Short mmCIF file of C-alpha atoms in Angstrom, two decimals:
data_model
loop_
_atom_site.label_atom_id
_atom_site.label_comp_id
_atom_site.label_asym_id
_atom_site.label_seq_id
_atom_site.Cartn_x
_atom_site.Cartn_y
_atom_site.Cartn_z
CA MET A 1 0.00 0.00 0.00
CA GLN A 2 2.80 2.43 0.83
CA ASN A 3 4.48 1.60 -2.48
CA LYS A 4 1.35 2.59 -4.44
CA THR A 5 1.10 5.83 -2.51
CA ARG A 6 4.69 6.62 -3.42
CA LEU A 7 3.94 5.90 -7.07
CA ALA A 8 0.99 8.26 -7.01
CA SER A 9 3.22 11.01 -5.69
CA LEU A 10 5.63 10.50 -8.57
CA VAL A 11 3.12 11.31 -11.29
CA CYS A 12 4.57 14.43 -12.84
CA GLY A 13 2.89 17.64 -11.63
CA VAL A 14 -0.31 17.35 -13.58
CA LEU A 15 -2.25 15.16 -11.15
CA LEU A 16 -1.45 17.61 -8.38
CA SER A 17 -2.11 20.69 -10.49
CA ALA A 18 -5.85 20.09 -10.39
CA GLY A 19 -5.72 20.89 -6.69
CA VAL A 20 -7.47 17.70 -5.62
CA HIS A 21 -6.26 15.10 -3.13
CA ALA A 22 -7.59 11.55 -3.19
CA SER A 23 -8.83 11.78 0.39
CA ASP A 24 -10.96 14.85 -0.41
CA VAL A 25 -13.18 13.41 -3.13
CA LYS A 26 -15.94 10.88 -3.55
CA GLN A 27 -15.19 7.60 -5.24
CA GLY A 28 -17.71 6.31 -7.76
CA GLY A 29 -19.99 7.54 -10.50
CA THR A 30 -20.10 7.22 -14.27
CA LEU A 31 -18.89 9.72 -16.85
CA ASN A 32 -20.98 9.92 -20.04
CA VAL A 33 -19.09 10.75 -23.23
CA PRO A 34 -20.38 11.03 -26.82
CA ILE A 35 -18.64 9.28 -29.72
CA ILE A 36 -19.47 9.92 -33.37
CA THR A 37 -19.80 6.44 -34.80
CA THR A 38 -22.34 4.22 -36.52
CA GLY A 39 -22.21 1.86 -33.55
CA PHE A 40 -19.89 -0.13 -31.30
CA VAL A 41 -18.69 -3.64 -32.11
CA GLU A 42 -16.79 -6.21 -30.06
CA ASN A 43 -13.32 -5.14 -31.13
CA PHE A 44 -10.97 -4.11 -28.34
CA ASN A 45 -7.82 -4.01 -30.45
CA PRO A 46 -6.65 -0.40 -30.08
CA TYR A 47 -4.92 -0.53 -33.47
CA THR A 48 -7.95 -1.59 -35.51
CA SER A 49 -10.80 0.14 -33.69
CA LYS A 50 -11.61 3.82 -33.87
CA ASP A 51 -9.41 4.57 -30.94
CA VAL A 52 -11.29 5.03 -27.69
CA PHE A 53 -9.05 2.60 -25.81
CA HIS A 54 -5.77 4.55 -25.65
CA GLY A 55 -5.80 6.34 -22.31
CA THR A 56 -8.79 4.35 -21.09
CA MET A 57 -7.97 0.64 -21.47
CA PHE A 58 -4.29 1.14 -22.35
CA GLU A 59 -2.04 3.52 -20.41
CA PRO A 60 0.61 5.46 -22.36
CA LEU A 61 4.25 5.35 -21.39
CA MET A 62 4.30 9.11 -21.03
CA VAL A 63 2.43 12.22 -22.12
CA PHE A 64 4.06 15.30 -23.61
CA ASN A 65 1.84 18.00 -22.21
CA ASN A 66 1.85 20.85 -24.72
CA MET A 67 -0.32 22.96 -22.41
CA THR A 68 2.27 23.01 -19.61
CA GLY A 69 5.44 22.14 -21.50
CA GLU A 70 6.06 19.25 -19.10
CA THR A 71 6.53 15.53 -19.65
CA ASN A 72 3.97 13.64 -17.58
CA PHE A 73 5.35 10.16 -17.03
CA ARG A 74 2.77 7.38 -16.85
CA LEU A 75 3.85 3.73 -17.13
CA ALA A 76 7.36 5.03 -17.51
CA GLU A 77 9.11 6.61 -14.55
CA SER A 78 11.77 8.29 -16.67
CA ALA A 79 13.30 8.38 -20.13
CA THR A 80 16.74 9.77 -20.93
CA TYR A 81 18.99 10.24 -23.97
CA SER A 82 22.62 9.29 -24.22
CA ASP A 83 25.03 12.15 -24.88
CA ASP A 84 25.19 11.28 -28.57
CA LEU A 85 21.34 11.22 -28.87
CA LYS A 86 21.43 7.67 -30.23
CA VAL A 87 20.23 5.68 -27.21
CA ILE A 88 17.07 6.20 -25.15
CA THR A 89 16.89 4.45 -21.80
CA LEU A 90 13.34 4.14 -20.49
CA LYS A 91 12.70 3.08 -16.92
CA LEU A 92 9.28 1.66 -15.99
CA ARG A 93 7.58 2.23 -12.67
CA ASP A 94 8.04 -0.47 -10.06
CA GLY A 95 5.21 -2.90 -9.36
CA LEU A 96 3.16 -2.38 -12.52
CA ALA A 97 0.44 -4.93 -13.26
CA TRP A 98 -2.07 -5.74 -15.97
CA SER A 99 -5.76 -5.66 -15.16
CA ASP A 100 -5.75 -9.47 -14.75
CA GLY A 101 -3.07 -9.18 -12.07
CA GLU A 102 -0.16 -10.38 -14.23
CA SER A 103 3.07 -8.38 -13.98
CA LEU A 104 3.63 -5.64 -16.56
CA ASP A 105 7.33 -5.30 -17.25
CA ALA A 106 9.92 -4.37 -19.86
CA SER A 107 9.28 -7.51 -21.92
CA ASP A 108 5.72 -6.27 -22.58
CA VAL A 109 7.04 -2.94 -23.80
CA VAL A 110 9.59 -4.58 -26.09
CA PHE A 111 6.94 -6.95 -27.43
CA SER A 112 4.59 -4.03 -28.09
CA PHE A 113 7.12 -2.11 -30.17
CA VAL A 114 8.47 -5.13 -32.03
CA LEU A 115 4.98 -6.15 -33.14
CA THR A 116 4.63 -2.79 -34.91
CA GLN A 117 7.66 -3.77 -36.97
CA LYS A 118 6.08 -7.11 -37.85
CA PHE A 119 2.74 -5.45 -38.62
CA PRO A 120 3.57 -2.15 -40.37
CA ALA A 121 -0.06 -1.00 -40.24
CA PHE A 122 0.46 -0.59 -36.48
CA ASP A 123 3.61 1.53 -36.90
CA LEU A 124 1.64 4.67 -36.16
CA LYS A 125 4.55 7.12 -36.25
CA GLY A 126 6.79 5.28 -38.70
CA ILE A 127 9.52 4.56 -36.17
CA TRP A 128 10.53 1.41 -38.06
CA SER A 129 9.77 2.44 -41.63
CA GLY A 130 11.79 5.61 -41.08
CA GLY A 131 14.87 3.42 -40.75
CA ASN A 132 16.41 5.04 -37.70
CA LEU A 133 15.25 2.65 -35.00
CA GLN A 134 17.65 -0.27 -34.89
CA SER A 135 16.51 -2.23 -31.85
CA VAL A 136 14.35 -2.28 -28.73
CA GLU A 137 15.67 -4.40 -25.88
CA ALA A 138 14.90 -5.09 -22.24
CA THR A 139 18.04 -4.99 -20.11
CA ASP A 140 16.18 -5.79 -16.89
CA PRO A 141 12.50 -6.11 -15.90
CA ARG A 142 12.10 -2.34 -15.61
CA THR A 143 14.48 -1.04 -18.29
CA VAL A 144 13.92 -0.71 -22.04
CA VAL A 145 16.66 0.54 -24.37
CA PHE A 146 15.89 2.03 -27.79
CA THR A 147 18.95 2.17 -30.07
CA LEU A 148 18.99 4.52 -33.05
CA ALA A 149 21.23 4.53 -36.08
CA ASN A 150 21.48 8.31 -36.04
CA PRO A 151 21.07 11.02 -33.39
CA ASP A 152 17.48 12.16 -33.01
CA SER A 153 16.34 14.32 -30.11
CA THR A 154 12.75 14.17 -31.43
CA PHE A 155 12.42 10.38 -31.46
CA MET A 156 11.17 10.15 -27.89
CA TRP A 157 8.11 12.22 -28.80
CA ASN A 158 6.82 9.23 -30.80
CA LEU A 159 6.68 6.84 -27.87
CA GLU A 160 3.49 8.12 -26.26
CA LYS A 161 1.41 7.19 -29.33
CA TYR A 162 2.13 3.46 -29.26
CA HIS A 163 -0.08 1.04 -27.36
CA ILE A 164 1.58 -1.13 -24.72
CA VAL A 165 -0.23 -4.48 -24.90
CA PRO A 166 0.10 -7.65 -22.79
CA GLU A 167 2.53 -10.15 -24.27
CA HIS A 168 0.92 -13.04 -22.40
CA LYS A 169 -2.39 -12.36 -24.20
CA TRP A 170 -1.14 -11.26 -27.64
CA ALA A 171 2.00 -13.34 -28.29
CA ASP A 172 0.21 -16.41 -29.66
CA VAL A 173 -2.06 -14.52 -32.05
CA GLU A 174 -1.09 -15.25 -35.66
CA ASN A 175 -2.65 -12.25 -37.38
CA LEU A 176 -2.92 -9.23 -35.13
CA THR A 177 -4.47 -7.13 -37.90
CA THR A 178 -7.67 -9.19 -37.61
CA PHE A 179 -7.41 -9.80 -33.87
CA THR A 180 -10.38 -8.30 -32.00
CA ASN A 181 -8.84 -8.77 -28.53
CA PRO A 182 -11.78 -10.52 -26.82
CA ASN A 183 -11.81 -10.47 -23.02
CA PRO A 184 -9.34 -7.56 -23.06
CA VAL A 185 -6.58 -7.06 -20.54
CA GLY A 186 -5.17 -3.57 -20.16
CA SER A 187 -3.18 -1.20 -17.97
CA GLY A 188 -5.27 1.98 -18.09
CA PRO A 189 -7.80 3.34 -15.60
CA MET A 190 -10.85 1.74 -17.27
CA THR A 191 -10.34 -1.86 -18.42
CA THR A 192 -13.43 -3.83 -17.44
CA VAL A 193 -16.05 -4.08 -20.19
CA LYS A 194 -19.27 -3.84 -18.19
CA PHE A 195 -21.45 -4.07 -21.27
CA LEU A 196 -21.39 -3.37 -24.98
CA LYS A 197 -24.37 -2.61 -27.17
CA SER A 198 -24.52 -1.10 -30.62
CA GLN A 199 -25.25 2.37 -29.23
CA GLN A 200 -23.47 2.22 -25.89
CA MET A 201 -20.31 0.80 -24.35
CA GLU A 202 -19.27 1.02 -20.73
CA LEU A 203 -15.74 0.56 -19.43
CA CYS A 204 -15.16 0.36 -15.69
CA ARG A 205 -12.36 0.56 -13.17
CA ASN A 206 -9.10 -1.38 -13.51
CA PRO A 207 -8.77 -3.38 -10.25
CA HIS A 208 -4.97 -3.31 -10.55
CA TYR A 209 -4.40 0.32 -11.62
CA TYR A 210 -1.00 1.55 -10.59
CA LEU A 211 -2.16 4.80 -8.93
CA GLU A 212 -3.56 4.60 -5.44
CA GLY A 213 -7.22 5.66 -5.37
CA ARG A 214 -7.40 6.40 -9.09
CA PRO A 215 -9.49 6.71 -11.06
CA TYR A 216 -12.01 8.38 -8.79
CA LEU A 217 -14.81 7.46 -11.17
CA ASP A 218 -16.16 3.92 -11.44
CA CYS A 219 -16.94 3.86 -15.17
CA VAL A 220 -16.96 5.72 -18.47
CA SER A 221 -20.02 5.26 -20.66
CA PHE A 222 -19.50 5.86 -24.38
CA ARG A 223 -22.65 6.79 -26.27
CA SER A 224 -22.95 6.54 -30.03
CA TYR A 225 -24.20 9.49 -32.08
CA ASN A 226 -24.30 9.90 -35.84
CA ASP A 227 -23.05 13.49 -35.96
CA ASN A 228 -22.57 16.78 -34.11
CA SER A 229 -26.23 17.73 -34.52
CA GLN A 230 -27.23 14.79 -32.30
CA ILE A 231 -24.64 15.58 -29.66
CA GLN A 232 -25.89 19.14 -29.13
CA PRO A 233 -29.33 18.15 -27.76
CA ALA A 234 -27.68 15.37 -25.74
CA LEU A 235 -25.50 17.97 -24.02
CA MET A 236 -28.49 20.23 -23.47
CA LYS A 237 -30.49 17.39 -21.88
CA GLY A 238 -27.59 16.36 -19.66
CA GLU A 239 -27.25 12.93 -21.32
CA VAL A 240 -23.50 13.48 -21.71
CA ASP A 241 -21.02 15.23 -19.44
CA TRP A 242 -18.13 15.87 -21.81
CA GLY A 243 -18.39 17.15 -25.37
CA SER A 244 -15.45 17.39 -27.77
CA ASN A 245 -17.26 18.36 -30.93
CA PHE A 246 -18.45 21.46 -32.70
CA ILE A 247 -21.68 22.79 -31.19
CA ALA A 248 -23.51 25.59 -32.96
CA ASP A 249 -24.02 28.81 -30.97
CA ILE A 250 -22.75 27.23 -27.76
CA GLU A 251 -23.52 30.20 -25.52
CA SER A 252 -27.26 30.23 -26.15
CA THR A 253 -27.86 26.54 -26.87
CA PHE A 254 -25.85 25.12 -23.96
CA VAL A 255 -24.49 27.62 -21.42
CA GLU A 256 -27.69 29.67 -21.05
CA ARG A 257 -29.70 26.57 -20.12
CA ASP A 258 -27.71 26.04 -16.91
CA LYS A 259 -25.17 28.79 -16.28
CA GLU A 260 -24.08 27.24 -13.00
CA ASN A 261 -23.08 23.89 -14.50
CA ASN A 262 -22.77 24.17 -18.29
CA HIS A 263 -19.38 25.45 -19.45
CA PHE A 264 -17.00 25.47 -22.39
CA TRP A 265 -13.35 26.31 -22.94
CA TYR A 266 -11.89 26.60 -26.45
CA PRO A 267 -8.07 26.98 -26.29
CA ALA A 268 -6.02 26.95 -29.50
CA ASN A 269 -5.64 23.69 -31.34
CA ASP A 270 -4.51 22.46 -34.75
CA ALA A 271 -4.36 24.29 -38.05
CA ILE A 272 -7.05 23.23 -40.53
CA HIS A 273 -6.09 23.03 -44.21
CA LEU A 274 -7.42 22.04 -47.60
CA TYR A 275 -4.97 19.36 -48.75
CA LEU A 276 -4.46 19.36 -52.53
CA ASN A 277 -3.43 16.23 -54.40
CA THR A 278 -0.57 17.62 -56.49
CA LYS A 279 -0.23 14.26 -58.24
CA LYS A 280 -3.32 15.24 -60.22
CA ALA A 281 -3.84 18.08 -62.66
CA PRO A 282 -4.50 20.94 -62.24
CA PHE A 283 -3.21 20.83 -58.64
CA ASP A 284 0.29 20.05 -59.94
CA ASP A 285 0.52 23.72 -60.99
CA VAL A 286 1.51 25.98 -58.09
CA ARG A 287 -0.34 28.88 -59.75
CA VAL A 288 -3.58 26.93 -59.42
CA ARG A 289 -2.87 26.19 -55.78
CA GLN A 290 -2.18 29.87 -55.16
CA ALA A 291 -5.39 30.86 -56.94
CA LEU A 292 -7.46 28.44 -54.89
CA SER A 293 -6.01 30.00 -51.75
CA MET A 294 -6.59 33.60 -52.85
CA ALA A 295 -10.22 32.82 -53.75
CA LEU A 296 -11.17 32.26 -50.09
CA ASP A 297 -12.42 34.85 -47.63
CA ARG A 298 -11.17 33.21 -44.44
CA ASP A 299 -12.75 35.72 -42.07
CA LEU A 300 -16.16 35.14 -43.60
CA ILE A 301 -15.75 31.36 -43.52
CA VAL A 302 -14.86 31.50 -39.82
CA ASP A 303 -17.72 33.88 -38.96
CA ILE A 304 -20.48 32.12 -40.88
CA ALA A 305 -19.57 28.44 -41.20
CA ALA A 306 -17.75 28.08 -37.87
CA TYR A 307 -19.68 30.62 -35.76
CA GLY A 308 -16.54 32.67 -35.13
CA TYR A 309 -14.89 30.09 -32.85
CA PRO A 310 -11.72 29.36 -34.89
CA THR A 311 -9.12 31.97 -35.81
CA ALA A 312 -8.57 32.69 -39.50
CA ASN A 313 -5.08 31.54 -40.50
CA PHE A 314 -3.16 33.84 -42.85
CA ASN A 315 0.14 32.06 -42.35
CA ALA A 316 1.07 30.15 -45.53
CA GLY A 317 3.99 28.52 -43.72
CA GLY A 318 2.06 25.48 -42.51
CA ILE A 319 1.45 26.13 -38.81
CA GLY A 320 -1.19 28.03 -36.90
CA GLU A 321 -2.04 29.65 -33.60
CA LEU A 322 -1.10 26.63 -31.48
CA TYR A 323 2.53 27.22 -32.47
CA GLU A 324 2.35 31.00 -32.42
CA THR A 325 5.75 31.42 -30.74
CA ASN A 326 7.36 29.43 -33.59
CA ILE A 327 5.79 31.37 -36.46
CA ASN A 328 8.26 33.63 -38.24
CA LYS A 329 6.28 36.82 -38.75
CA ASP A 330 8.58 38.06 -41.49
CA ILE A 331 7.89 34.91 -43.53
CA THR A 332 4.17 35.27 -42.89
CA LYS A 333 4.31 38.86 -44.12
CA LYS A 334 6.30 37.93 -47.24
CA PHE A 335 3.69 35.39 -48.34
CA ARG A 336 0.62 37.12 -46.90
CA HIS A 337 -0.72 37.85 -50.41
CA LEU A 338 -1.31 34.11 -50.89
CA THR A 339 -3.83 34.01 -48.06
CA GLU A 340 -5.58 37.35 -48.60
CA PHE A 341 -8.98 37.34 -50.28
CA ASN A 342 -8.26 38.45 -53.84
CA PRO A 343 -10.63 36.83 -56.39
CA ASP A 344 -9.38 39.04 -59.24
CA GLN A 345 -5.80 37.87 -58.78
CA ALA A 346 -7.06 34.30 -58.42
CA LYS A 347 -8.80 34.57 -61.80
CA ALA A 348 -5.66 36.02 -63.38
CA LEU A 349 -3.55 33.13 -62.10
CA LEU A 350 -6.04 30.59 -63.41
CA ASP A 351 -6.01 32.28 -66.82
CA GLU A 352 -2.22 32.20 -66.77
CA ALA A 353 -2.33 28.49 -65.96
CA GLY A 354 -4.53 27.87 -69.02
CA LEU A 355 -7.75 27.19 -67.10
CA LYS A 356 -10.36 29.21 -69.00
CA ASP A 357 -14.05 29.11 -69.80
CA LEU A 358 -13.89 27.77 -73.35
CA ASP A 359 -17.57 27.00 -73.92
CA GLY A 360 -19.13 30.04 -72.26
CA ASP A 361 -21.02 28.15 -69.53
CA GLY A 362 -19.38 30.14 -66.73
CA TYR A 363 -17.03 27.38 -65.67
CA ARG A 364 -13.42 26.87 -66.60
CA GLU A 365 -12.11 23.97 -68.63
CA LYS A 366 -8.66 22.40 -68.71
CA PRO A 367 -6.30 23.43 -71.53
CA ASP A 368 -7.32 20.34 -73.53
CA GLY A 369 -10.97 21.38 -73.35
CA SER A 370 -12.02 18.70 -70.84
CA LYS A 371 -14.23 19.60 -67.93
CA LEU A 372 -12.58 20.97 -64.80
CA SER A 373 -14.37 19.70 -61.71
CA PHE A 374 -13.23 18.23 -58.42
CA ASN A 375 -14.52 17.01 -55.08
CA ILE A 376 -13.58 18.18 -51.61
CA GLU A 377 -13.76 15.30 -49.13
CA VAL A 378 -15.05 15.61 -45.59
CA VAL A 379 -16.30 13.06 -43.09
CA ASN A 380 -20.03 12.48 -43.00
CA GLY A 381 -21.41 13.94 -39.78
CA TRP A 382 -18.74 16.58 -39.28
CA THR A 383 -21.32 19.30 -39.64
CA ASP A 384 -19.04 22.27 -39.01
CA TRP A 385 -16.52 21.18 -41.63
CA ILE A 386 -19.27 20.32 -44.08
CA GLN A 387 -20.47 23.90 -43.73
CA VAL A 388 -16.92 25.16 -44.23
CA VAL A 389 -16.42 23.09 -47.38
CA GLN A 390 -19.81 24.21 -48.71
CA MET A 391 -18.69 27.83 -48.39
CA VAL A 392 -15.37 26.98 -50.07
CA THR A 393 -17.22 25.55 -53.10
CA GLU A 394 -19.26 28.75 -53.31
CA PHE A 395 -16.11 30.88 -53.37
CA TYR A 396 -14.65 28.64 -56.08
CA ASP A 397 -17.87 28.97 -58.05
CA GLU A 398 -17.32 32.73 -58.10
CA ILE A 399 -13.98 32.33 -59.92
CA GLY A 400 -15.43 29.87 -62.42
CA ILE A 401 -14.37 26.59 -60.81
CA GLU A 402 -16.84 23.79 -60.31
CA SER A 403 -16.33 21.82 -57.09
CA GLU A 404 -18.55 19.74 -54.86
CA VAL A 405 -18.73 18.61 -51.25
CA LYS A 406 -18.06 14.88 -51.00
CA THR A 407 -19.07 13.38 -47.66
CA VAL A 408 -17.65 9.95 -46.87
CA ASP A 409 -17.57 7.59 -43.91
CA TRP A 410 -14.56 7.80 -41.61
CA ALA A 411 -13.04 4.54 -42.86
CA VAL A 412 -13.16 5.75 -46.47
CA TYR A 413 -11.75 9.15 -45.52
CA ASP A 414 -8.92 7.56 -43.52
CA LYS A 415 -8.02 5.22 -46.39
CA ASN A 416 -8.27 7.87 -49.11
CA LEU A 417 -6.02 10.35 -47.35
CA LYS A 418 -3.37 7.73 -46.61
CA GLU A 419 -3.44 6.41 -50.18
CA SER A 420 -3.64 9.86 -51.88
CA ASN A 421 -6.97 8.87 -53.36
CA TYR A 422 -8.58 12.30 -53.28
CA ASP A 423 -8.74 15.57 -55.21
CA VAL A 424 -8.99 17.94 -52.26
CA ALA A 425 -9.66 17.06 -48.63
CA ILE A 426 -10.14 19.13 -45.51
CA ASN A 427 -8.01 17.87 -42.63
CA TRP A 428 -6.12 19.02 -39.60
CA SER A 429 -2.40 19.26 -38.82
CA MET A 430 -0.43 17.45 -36.17
CA VAL A 431 -0.66 18.67 -32.58
CA ALA A 432 2.64 17.85 -30.91
CA THR A 433 5.31 19.00 -28.52
CA ASN A 434 7.05 20.94 -31.29
CA PRO A 435 5.97 21.97 -34.83
CA ILE A 436 8.80 19.92 -36.34
CA ILE A 437 6.49 16.94 -35.83
CA ALA A 438 3.84 18.65 -37.96
CA TYR A 439 6.43 19.13 -40.72
CA GLN A 440 7.48 15.49 -40.44
CA GLU A 441 3.85 14.54 -41.03
CA TYR A 442 3.57 16.94 -43.98
CA PHE A 443 6.73 16.08 -45.87
CA SER A 444 8.80 13.14 -44.60
CA ALA A 445 8.93 10.33 -47.16
CA SER A 446 8.49 7.81 -44.34
CA ARG A 447 5.01 9.21 -43.64
CA VAL A 448 3.71 8.83 -47.19
CA GLY A 449 1.03 6.16 -47.12
CA LYS A 450 1.11 6.10 -43.32
CA GLY A 451 -0.58 9.31 -42.26
CA TRP A 452 -3.21 11.71 -43.52
CA HIS A 453 -1.02 14.72 -44.15
CA ALA A 454 1.73 13.51 -46.48
CA GLY A 455 -0.34 12.34 -49.44
CA HIS A 456 -0.35 15.67 -51.24
CA GLY A 457 2.64 14.72 -53.39
CA VAL A 458 5.08 17.50 -52.53
CA ASN A 459 8.21 15.69 -51.36
CA ASP A 460 11.88 16.56 -51.58
CA PRO A 461 14.91 14.62 -50.29
CA LYS A 462 16.48 17.92 -49.27
CA ILE A 463 13.48 18.69 -47.08
CA ASP A 464 13.66 15.20 -45.59
CA ALA A 465 17.27 15.89 -44.69
CA LEU A 466 16.38 19.30 -43.26
CA ILE A 467 13.67 17.79 -41.07
CA ASP A 468 16.02 15.04 -39.92
CA SER A 469 18.68 17.61 -39.04
CA PHE A 470 16.40 19.14 -36.40
CA GLY A 471 16.92 16.17 -34.08
CA LYS A 472 20.69 16.19 -34.52
CA THR A 473 21.16 19.48 -32.75
CA GLY A 474 20.34 20.75 -29.31
CA SER A 475 20.80 24.40 -30.31
CA PRO A 476 17.56 26.42 -30.11
CA GLU A 477 18.99 28.88 -32.66
CA GLU A 478 19.73 26.13 -35.16
CA GLN A 479 16.34 24.54 -34.61
CA LYS A 480 14.62 27.90 -35.17
CA ALA A 481 16.51 28.33 -38.45
CA ILE A 482 15.30 24.91 -39.58
CA LEU A 483 11.68 25.75 -38.76
CA ASP A 484 12.05 29.03 -40.66
CA GLN A 485 13.27 27.18 -43.76
CA LEU A 486 10.36 24.77 -43.53
CA GLN A 487 7.89 27.63 -43.28
CA THR A 488 9.38 29.21 -46.41
CA PHE A 489 9.30 25.92 -48.33
CA THR A 490 5.66 25.32 -47.38
CA ALA A 491 4.61 28.82 -48.44
CA GLU A 492 6.46 28.53 -51.75
CA GLN A 493 5.01 25.13 -52.60
CA LEU A 494 1.57 25.54 -50.98
CA PRO A 495 0.62 21.83 -51.00
CA PHE A 496 -2.24 22.67 -48.66
CA ILE A 497 -4.29 25.81 -48.23
CA PRO A 498 -4.50 27.22 -44.70
CA LEU A 499 -8.03 28.00 -43.55
CA PHE A 500 -8.06 28.59 -39.81
CA SER A 501 -6.65 27.56 -36.47
CA ASN A 502 -9.20 25.31 -34.88
CA PRO A 503 -10.26 25.77 -31.30
CA THR A 504 -10.11 22.80 -28.98
CA TRP A 505 -13.77 21.84 -28.83
CA PHE A 506 -14.50 21.25 -25.17
CA GLN A 507 -17.87 21.46 -23.45
CA TYR A 508 -18.40 20.09 -19.96
CA SER A 509 -20.98 19.86 -17.20
CA THR A 510 -20.20 20.23 -13.50
CA LYS A 511 -23.67 19.09 -12.46
CA LYS A 512 -22.36 15.63 -11.46
CA VAL A 513 -18.61 15.68 -12.13
CA GLU A 514 -15.80 18.09 -11.24
CA GLY A 515 -12.04 18.28 -11.78
CA TRP A 516 -12.13 19.54 -15.37
CA PRO A 517 -9.27 21.52 -16.91
CA THR A 518 -10.30 25.15 -17.30
CA LYS A 519 -8.88 28.47 -18.46
CA GLU A 520 -8.10 29.17 -14.80
CA ASN A 521 -6.58 25.70 -14.25
CA PRO A 522 -5.16 24.67 -17.64
CA TYR A 523 -3.43 21.51 -16.49
CA VAL A 524 -3.81 19.84 -19.90
CA GLN A 525 -5.28 20.60 -23.32
CA PRO A 526 -8.85 19.25 -23.05
CA VAL A 527 -8.85 16.90 -26.05
CA TRP A 528 -10.94 13.74 -25.74
CA TYR A 529 -9.56 12.27 -28.97
CA ASP A 530 -5.98 12.19 -27.67
CA GLY A 531 -5.32 9.21 -25.40
CA GLY A 532 -2.60 10.93 -23.40
CA LYS A 533 -4.65 14.00 -22.63
CA ARG A 534 -7.71 11.83 -22.04
CA VAL A 535 -6.03 9.71 -19.34
CA ILE A 536 -4.80 12.78 -17.46
CA ILE A 537 -8.31 14.23 -17.35
CA LEU A 538 -9.88 10.90 -16.37
CA ASN A 539 -7.48 10.73 -13.44
CA ASN A 540 -8.66 14.11 -12.20
CA LEU A 541 -12.44 13.83 -12.63
CA HIS A 542 -14.55 12.99 -9.59
CA LEU A 543 -18.10 13.20 -8.32
CA LYS A 544 -19.27 16.62 -7.24
#
């Protein structure tokens, strides 16, 4: 018992920052959370399910808390680099156990990373396909050593995204890509499947969780909704406690109904772009990409389609408000004309590119006379982004370009972006400890076919080398110079069109549950769809 208390005290800052001590709060209760999905199925494999299990059923090794700038160690007690930045030594906490009572040790961690080499679809951050990771070894029951071929001070940032799974349950499975993980065993705060129905799933307390007295709550109930429009009335009725989706006119539709308990906090989040597939004409012409950017009135899109919650992004360099301190304002100013609303210049660029109205119907054709028309993909049910894309098509209509909103299911969207099977798609950018990770996702050859952001077709070995050089230096000045070069390259090539910096959608009710992060107590960015942030919040929530 004393050992568990000591472990609880070691959790880095964030669990204490909420100002709550275990002895001061009630144990018990159920948190209700909405999930946009067509329904739940009996698949508890965190790699093949729409991930609600990272940070609930499976505890991360660590969390890089971009809100505080701290590293919040979880299963890991520490992680350190060698002087040459080629070896990472990770030390696990003492006395860790799986939810079935079996010991969780370094062999489980090694197994979990090695399986992502054997099954590349699970290599979420490309640590193996990138070629730098040479080996993962356990040197004792609590120590894991990652050996790299080349120095990389950014490599550790990848580790929090991988799922640590129990070797004793997974080792004998032949094909993990089809494994549904029945009777799941995990390490997170909520591992017991109380029940699962098509429209509702409930996970309850891990009896062997490594933190004394945590979680305070007994269960988390996931409720299925088709889209944002269904979540809004659910919030209003008190059916759910935590919303992480766009809600129209939040002040009047939610807050005004119960000012004492209904709240929201929208800190800065990722940059939202229109990704252009430059492997297809006419997007292979940078003049066309520039014209499509200049045709958009970002302020109007934010005000009308997004109810004014995001911040219009006029930075063509690839990053938004979340990384404000890293944005080079001189570079933004130099390329500002590419993001300013200028339909006349957009038309002139399209004319110059040979896209003209040849048959007099008001729409432009390609130089060979064939019809110019394209789709802009968005996920079905993402009502705010559907509205945004609808406005985008209207602006394009005004410069003689025919485009349409194409709504698709999540699985199709995920596949199409990874395989570059799209014309234009609206998508976010990577939220990470440092914007270099966002640029890795945009441009690194190792991410092509793996992530959503690298399928645009603009790749350059020199840019790969520039990105890789970031991790080979510890000099802030040199790292800033690298980020500046990447901002310039992005603005010159414009493989994606910046729209706005998204807010972090976060609505919450204090009617039953307290301990939420707030503007006054910003102990973590309040993102449900990030397992690391999710587990920190779940460890702080408690009955009122």
